[in-house]
mmCIF file of C-alpha atoms in Angstrom:
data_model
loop_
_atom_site.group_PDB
_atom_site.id
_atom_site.type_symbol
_atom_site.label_atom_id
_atom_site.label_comp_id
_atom_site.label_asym_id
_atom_site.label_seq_id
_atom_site.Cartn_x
_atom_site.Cartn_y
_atom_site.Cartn_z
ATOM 1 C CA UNK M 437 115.595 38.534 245.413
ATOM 2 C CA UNK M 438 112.643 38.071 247.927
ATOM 3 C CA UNK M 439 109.485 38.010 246.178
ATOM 4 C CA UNK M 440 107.814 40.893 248.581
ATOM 5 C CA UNK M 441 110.401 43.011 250.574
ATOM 6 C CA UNK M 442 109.981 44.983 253.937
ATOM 7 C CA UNK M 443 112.432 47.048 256.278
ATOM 8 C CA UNK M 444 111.942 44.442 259.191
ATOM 9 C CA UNK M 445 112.307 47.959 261.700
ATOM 10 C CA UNK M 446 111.352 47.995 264.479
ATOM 11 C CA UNK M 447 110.053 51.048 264.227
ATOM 12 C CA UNK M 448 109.704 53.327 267.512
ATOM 13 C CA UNK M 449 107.612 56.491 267.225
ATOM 14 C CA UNK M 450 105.961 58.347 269.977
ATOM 15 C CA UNK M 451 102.277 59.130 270.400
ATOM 16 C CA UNK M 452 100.966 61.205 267.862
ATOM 17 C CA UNK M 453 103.454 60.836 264.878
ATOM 18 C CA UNK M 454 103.185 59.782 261.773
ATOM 19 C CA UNK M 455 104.791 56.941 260.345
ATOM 20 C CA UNK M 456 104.985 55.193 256.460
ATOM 21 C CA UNK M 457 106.299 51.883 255.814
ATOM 22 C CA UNK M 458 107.378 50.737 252.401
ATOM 23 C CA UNK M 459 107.331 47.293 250.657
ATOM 24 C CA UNK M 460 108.611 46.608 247.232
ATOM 25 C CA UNK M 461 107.395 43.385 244.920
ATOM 26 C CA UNK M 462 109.564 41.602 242.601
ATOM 27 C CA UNK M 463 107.209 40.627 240.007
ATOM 28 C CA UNK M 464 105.456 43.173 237.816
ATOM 29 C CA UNK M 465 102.453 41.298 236.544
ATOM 30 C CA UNK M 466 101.090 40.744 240.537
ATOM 31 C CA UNK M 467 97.617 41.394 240.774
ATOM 32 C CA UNK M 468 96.333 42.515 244.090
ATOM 33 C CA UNK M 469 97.565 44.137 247.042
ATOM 34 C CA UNK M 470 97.072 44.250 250.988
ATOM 35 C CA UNK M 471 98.281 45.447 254.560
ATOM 36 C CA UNK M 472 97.540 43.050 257.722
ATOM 37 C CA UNK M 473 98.480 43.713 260.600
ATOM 38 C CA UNK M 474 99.306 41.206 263.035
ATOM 39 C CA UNK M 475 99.927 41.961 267.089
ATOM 40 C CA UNK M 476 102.072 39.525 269.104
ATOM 41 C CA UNK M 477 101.089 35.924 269.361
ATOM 42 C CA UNK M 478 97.753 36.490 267.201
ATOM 43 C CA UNK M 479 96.869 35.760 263.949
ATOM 44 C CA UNK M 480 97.178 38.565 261.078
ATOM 45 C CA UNK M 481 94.046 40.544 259.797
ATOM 46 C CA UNK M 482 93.255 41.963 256.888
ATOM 47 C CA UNK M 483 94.068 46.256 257.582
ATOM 48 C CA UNK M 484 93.460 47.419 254.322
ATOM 49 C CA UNK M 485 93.376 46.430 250.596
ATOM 50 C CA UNK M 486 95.657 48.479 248.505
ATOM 51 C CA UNK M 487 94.276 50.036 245.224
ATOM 52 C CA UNK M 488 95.924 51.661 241.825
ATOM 53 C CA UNK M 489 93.914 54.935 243.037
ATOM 54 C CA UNK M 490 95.363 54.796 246.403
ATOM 55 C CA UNK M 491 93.185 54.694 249.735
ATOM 56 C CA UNK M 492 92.364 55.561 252.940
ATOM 57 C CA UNK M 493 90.619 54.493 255.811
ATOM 58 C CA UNK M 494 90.558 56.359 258.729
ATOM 59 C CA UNK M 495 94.209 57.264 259.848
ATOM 60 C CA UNK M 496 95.502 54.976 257.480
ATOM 61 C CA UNK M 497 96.629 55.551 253.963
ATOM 62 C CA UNK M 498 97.990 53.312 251.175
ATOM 63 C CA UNK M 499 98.995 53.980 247.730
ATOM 64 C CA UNK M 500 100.466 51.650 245.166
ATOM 65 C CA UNK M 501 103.071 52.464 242.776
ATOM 66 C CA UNK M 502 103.141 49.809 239.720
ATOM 67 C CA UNK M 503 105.724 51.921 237.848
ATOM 68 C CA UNK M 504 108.605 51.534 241.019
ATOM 69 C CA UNK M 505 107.051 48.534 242.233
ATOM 70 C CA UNK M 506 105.885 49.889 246.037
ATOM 71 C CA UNK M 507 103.251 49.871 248.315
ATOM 72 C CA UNK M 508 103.403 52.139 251.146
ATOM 73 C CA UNK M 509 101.321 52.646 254.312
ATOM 74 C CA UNK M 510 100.906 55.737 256.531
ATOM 75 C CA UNK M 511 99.823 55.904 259.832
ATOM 76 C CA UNK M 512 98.975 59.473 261.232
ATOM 77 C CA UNK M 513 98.326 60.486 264.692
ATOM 78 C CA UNK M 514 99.619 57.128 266.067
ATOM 79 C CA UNK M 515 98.100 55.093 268.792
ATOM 80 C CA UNK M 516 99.945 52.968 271.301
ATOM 81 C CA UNK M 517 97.172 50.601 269.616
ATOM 82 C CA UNK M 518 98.487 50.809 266.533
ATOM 83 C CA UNK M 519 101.650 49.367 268.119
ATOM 84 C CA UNK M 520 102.181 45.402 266.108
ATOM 85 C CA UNK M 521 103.738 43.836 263.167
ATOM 86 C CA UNK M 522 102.481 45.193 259.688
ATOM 87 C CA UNK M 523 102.589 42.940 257.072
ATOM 88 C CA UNK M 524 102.790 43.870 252.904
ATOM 89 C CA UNK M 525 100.684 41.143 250.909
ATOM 90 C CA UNK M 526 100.787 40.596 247.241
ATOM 91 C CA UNK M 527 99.206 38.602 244.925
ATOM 92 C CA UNK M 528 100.992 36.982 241.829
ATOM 93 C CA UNK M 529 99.895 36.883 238.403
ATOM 94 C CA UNK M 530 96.645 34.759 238.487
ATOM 95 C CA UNK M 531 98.240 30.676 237.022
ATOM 96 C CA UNK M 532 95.830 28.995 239.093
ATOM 97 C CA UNK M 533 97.736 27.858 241.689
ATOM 98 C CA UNK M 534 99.419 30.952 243.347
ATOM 99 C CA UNK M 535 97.981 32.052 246.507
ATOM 100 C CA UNK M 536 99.592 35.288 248.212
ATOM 101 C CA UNK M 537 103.073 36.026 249.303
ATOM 102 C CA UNK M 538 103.531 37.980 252.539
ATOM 103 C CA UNK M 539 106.386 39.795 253.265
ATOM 104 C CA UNK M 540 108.257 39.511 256.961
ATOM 105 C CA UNK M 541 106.677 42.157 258.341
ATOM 106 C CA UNK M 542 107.761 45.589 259.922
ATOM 107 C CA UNK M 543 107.136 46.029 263.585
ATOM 108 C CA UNK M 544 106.004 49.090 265.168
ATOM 109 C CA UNK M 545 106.296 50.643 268.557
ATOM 110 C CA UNK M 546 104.383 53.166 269.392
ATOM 111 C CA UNK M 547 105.250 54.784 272.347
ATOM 112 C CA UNK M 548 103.836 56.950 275.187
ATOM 113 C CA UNK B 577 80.365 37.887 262.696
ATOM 114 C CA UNK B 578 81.873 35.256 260.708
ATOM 115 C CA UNK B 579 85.281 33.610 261.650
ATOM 116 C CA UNK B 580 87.521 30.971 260.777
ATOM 117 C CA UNK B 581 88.161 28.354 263.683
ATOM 118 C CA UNK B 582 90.488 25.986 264.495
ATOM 119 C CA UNK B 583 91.103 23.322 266.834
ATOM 120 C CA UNK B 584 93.126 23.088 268.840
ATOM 121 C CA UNK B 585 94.219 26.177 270.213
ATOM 122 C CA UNK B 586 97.417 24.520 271.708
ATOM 123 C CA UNK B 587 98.958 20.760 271.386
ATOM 124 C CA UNK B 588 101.997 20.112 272.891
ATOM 125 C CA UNK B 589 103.228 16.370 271.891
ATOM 126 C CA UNK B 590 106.491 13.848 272.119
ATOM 127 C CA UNK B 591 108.600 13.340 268.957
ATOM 128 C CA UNK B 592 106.719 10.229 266.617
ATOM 129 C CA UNK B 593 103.108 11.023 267.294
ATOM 130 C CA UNK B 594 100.717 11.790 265.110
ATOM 131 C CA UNK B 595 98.981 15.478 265.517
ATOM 132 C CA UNK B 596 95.709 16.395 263.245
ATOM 133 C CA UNK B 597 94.824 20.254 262.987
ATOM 134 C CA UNK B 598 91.608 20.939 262.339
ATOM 135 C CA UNK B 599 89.782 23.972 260.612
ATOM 136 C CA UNK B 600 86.359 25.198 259.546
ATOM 137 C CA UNK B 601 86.838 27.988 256.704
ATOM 138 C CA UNK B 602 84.084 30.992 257.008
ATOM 139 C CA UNK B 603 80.824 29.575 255.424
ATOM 140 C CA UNK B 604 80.651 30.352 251.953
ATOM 141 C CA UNK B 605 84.416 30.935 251.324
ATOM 142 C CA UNK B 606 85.285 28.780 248.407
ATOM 143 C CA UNK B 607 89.979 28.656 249.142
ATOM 144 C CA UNK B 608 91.548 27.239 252.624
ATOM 145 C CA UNK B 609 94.956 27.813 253.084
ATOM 146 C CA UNK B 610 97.630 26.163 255.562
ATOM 147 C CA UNK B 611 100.406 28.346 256.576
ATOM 148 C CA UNK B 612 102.906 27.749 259.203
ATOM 149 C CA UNK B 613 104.567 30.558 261.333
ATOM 150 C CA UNK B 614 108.080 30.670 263.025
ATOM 151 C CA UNK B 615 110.091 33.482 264.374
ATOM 152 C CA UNK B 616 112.661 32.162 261.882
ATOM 153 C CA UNK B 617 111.124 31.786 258.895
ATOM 154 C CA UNK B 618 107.781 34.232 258.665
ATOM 155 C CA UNK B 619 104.550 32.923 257.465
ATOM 156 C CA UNK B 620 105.276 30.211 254.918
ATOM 157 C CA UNK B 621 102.311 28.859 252.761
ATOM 158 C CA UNK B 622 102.397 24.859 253.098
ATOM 159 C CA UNK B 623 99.094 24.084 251.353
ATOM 160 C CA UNK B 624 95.965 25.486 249.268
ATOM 161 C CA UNK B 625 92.978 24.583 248.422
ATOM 162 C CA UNK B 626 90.080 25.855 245.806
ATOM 163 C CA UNK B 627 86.855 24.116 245.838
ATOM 164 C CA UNK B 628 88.212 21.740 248.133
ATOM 165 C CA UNK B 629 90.279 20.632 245.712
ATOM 166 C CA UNK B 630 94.252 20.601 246.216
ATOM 167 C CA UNK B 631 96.055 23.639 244.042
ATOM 168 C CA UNK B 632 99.558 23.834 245.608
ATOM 169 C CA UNK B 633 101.450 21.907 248.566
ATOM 170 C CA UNK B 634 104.655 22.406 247.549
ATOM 171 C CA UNK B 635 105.562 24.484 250.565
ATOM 172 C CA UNK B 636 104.614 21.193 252.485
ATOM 173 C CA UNK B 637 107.061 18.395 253.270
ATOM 174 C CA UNK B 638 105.257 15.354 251.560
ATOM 175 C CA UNK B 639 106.992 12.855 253.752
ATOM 176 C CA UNK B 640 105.382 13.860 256.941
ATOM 177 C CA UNK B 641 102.956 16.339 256.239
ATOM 178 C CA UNK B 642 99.557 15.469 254.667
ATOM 179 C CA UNK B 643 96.384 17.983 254.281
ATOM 180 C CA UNK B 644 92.560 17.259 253.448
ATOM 181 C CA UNK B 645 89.410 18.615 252.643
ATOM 182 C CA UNK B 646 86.766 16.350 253.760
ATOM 183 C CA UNK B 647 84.276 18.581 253.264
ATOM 184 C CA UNK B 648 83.449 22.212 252.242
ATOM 185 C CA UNK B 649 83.251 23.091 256.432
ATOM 186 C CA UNK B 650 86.362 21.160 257.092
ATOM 187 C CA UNK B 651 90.235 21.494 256.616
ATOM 188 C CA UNK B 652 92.493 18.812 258.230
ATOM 189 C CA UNK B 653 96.859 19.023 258.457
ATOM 190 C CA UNK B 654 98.494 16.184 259.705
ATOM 191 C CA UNK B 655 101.646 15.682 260.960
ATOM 192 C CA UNK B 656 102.680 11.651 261.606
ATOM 193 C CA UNK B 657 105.242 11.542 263.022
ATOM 194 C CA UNK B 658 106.004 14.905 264.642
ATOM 195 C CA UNK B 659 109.325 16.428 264.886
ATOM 196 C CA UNK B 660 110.403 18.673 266.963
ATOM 197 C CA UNK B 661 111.412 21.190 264.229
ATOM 198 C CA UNK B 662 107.670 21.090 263.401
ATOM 199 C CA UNK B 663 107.295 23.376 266.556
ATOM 200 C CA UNK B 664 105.515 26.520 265.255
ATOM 201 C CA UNK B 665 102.330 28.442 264.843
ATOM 202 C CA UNK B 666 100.065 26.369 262.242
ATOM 203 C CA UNK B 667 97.538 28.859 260.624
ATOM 204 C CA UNK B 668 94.417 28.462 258.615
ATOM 205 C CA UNK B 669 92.985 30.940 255.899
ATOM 206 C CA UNK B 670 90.193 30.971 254.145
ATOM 207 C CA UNK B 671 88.920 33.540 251.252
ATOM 208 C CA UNK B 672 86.714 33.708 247.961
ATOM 209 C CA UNK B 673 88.770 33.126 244.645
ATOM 210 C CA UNK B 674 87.278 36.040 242.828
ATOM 211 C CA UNK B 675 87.417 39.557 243.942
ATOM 212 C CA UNK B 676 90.623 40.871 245.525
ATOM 213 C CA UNK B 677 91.391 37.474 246.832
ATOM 214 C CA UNK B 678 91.492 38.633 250.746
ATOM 215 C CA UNK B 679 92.098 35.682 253.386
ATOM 216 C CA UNK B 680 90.960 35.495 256.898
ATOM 217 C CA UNK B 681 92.802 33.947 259.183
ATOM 218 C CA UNK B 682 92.224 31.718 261.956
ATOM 219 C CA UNK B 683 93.419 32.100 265.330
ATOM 220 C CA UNK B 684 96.510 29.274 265.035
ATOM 221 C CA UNK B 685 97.250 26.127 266.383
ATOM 222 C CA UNK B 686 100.237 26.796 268.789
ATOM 223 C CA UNK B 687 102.436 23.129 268.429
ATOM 224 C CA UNK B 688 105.165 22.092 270.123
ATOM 225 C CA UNK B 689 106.716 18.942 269.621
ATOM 226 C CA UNK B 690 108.963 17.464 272.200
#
């Protein structure tokens, strides 16, 4: 089992919608969460840290769930901006040496 | 607005040369990371550092692949010799080992190897 799974999509929405992506994390001790997003043929940056509380920034929501394992991400009122790969981060139980795991990514369309 | 930057942007070389990637982690961050980036495979971590000091390479093929900290302001990977299943996008990170542990990346170091 992958350390940090995601539905690879694509996902296609149009203008306007709302969209969540899941991402479920094998090991129940990890530590900290994140989003990044990355757009084609850039690096990825850091969209949002993930806390137990659950947050939001802007249009952009994540929650954590450490019972189930999950971290989700919703988008509302989509942009074709918003349009790129999103990326679920975790970090592992702290043995010194661990940095994070990234998942594959799940890529978004956003469409007009 | 601080950044991480690397150099260079793009390096396209023949099979059997040597190719050095260079890096220079945001000022004050105190963990560099090396990641490499293919459609294939994702984002795979190949090296990390704390305090300049090495904490986990095993991602990284020891018989080709080597990676330094000189100095707090610079991260070096080296590839001698280059293969062209080395072809990929060669990221560096950098972040502060306390906190929530984010990483910044910089822009990539597009390789192809011929």
């Amino acid at each position: 089992r992958k350390e940090v799974e995601q539905d690879p999509g694509p996902f296609n929405v149009p203008e306007g919608a709302t969209v969540a992506f899941n991402c479920t994390y094998s090991n129940s001790a990890s530590q900290s969460f994140f989003w990044y997003r990355q757009d084609c043929r850039k690096e990825p940056k850091l969209l949002m840290s993930v806390y137990s509380s659950g947050n939001e920034d802007g249009r952009f929501t994540a929650q954590l769930n450490r019972a189930s394992q999950y971290i989700s991400l919703l988008i509302r009122d989509s942009k074709l901006s918003d349009s790129a790969t999103y990326l679920c981060v975790v970090k592992p139980p702290d043995t010194g040496r661990r940095a994070l795991t990234f998942g594959s990514g799940t890529r978004l369309q956003v469409q007009p | 607005d601080a950044r991480v930057t690397q150099t260079p942007r793009h390096k396209v070389t023949e099979m059997g040369q040597e190719v050095t990637m260079r890096c220079q982690p945001i000022l004050g961050h105190n963990t560099v990371f090396w990641y490499r980036q293919t459609m294939m495979q994702g984002l795979e971590l190949l090296a990390y550092f704390r305090n300049r000091a090495p904490l986990d390479d095993s991602g990284m093929p020891k018989d080709r692949f080597s990676a330094e900290m000189p100095d707090a302001t610079l991260a070096t990977l080296k590839i001698q010799p280059s293969e062209p299943r080395d072809s990929a996008v060669y990221f560096c990170a950098s972040g502060l080992e306390q906190g929530h542990h984010e990483q910044y990346f910089g822009p990539g170091t597009r390789l192809t190897v011929t």
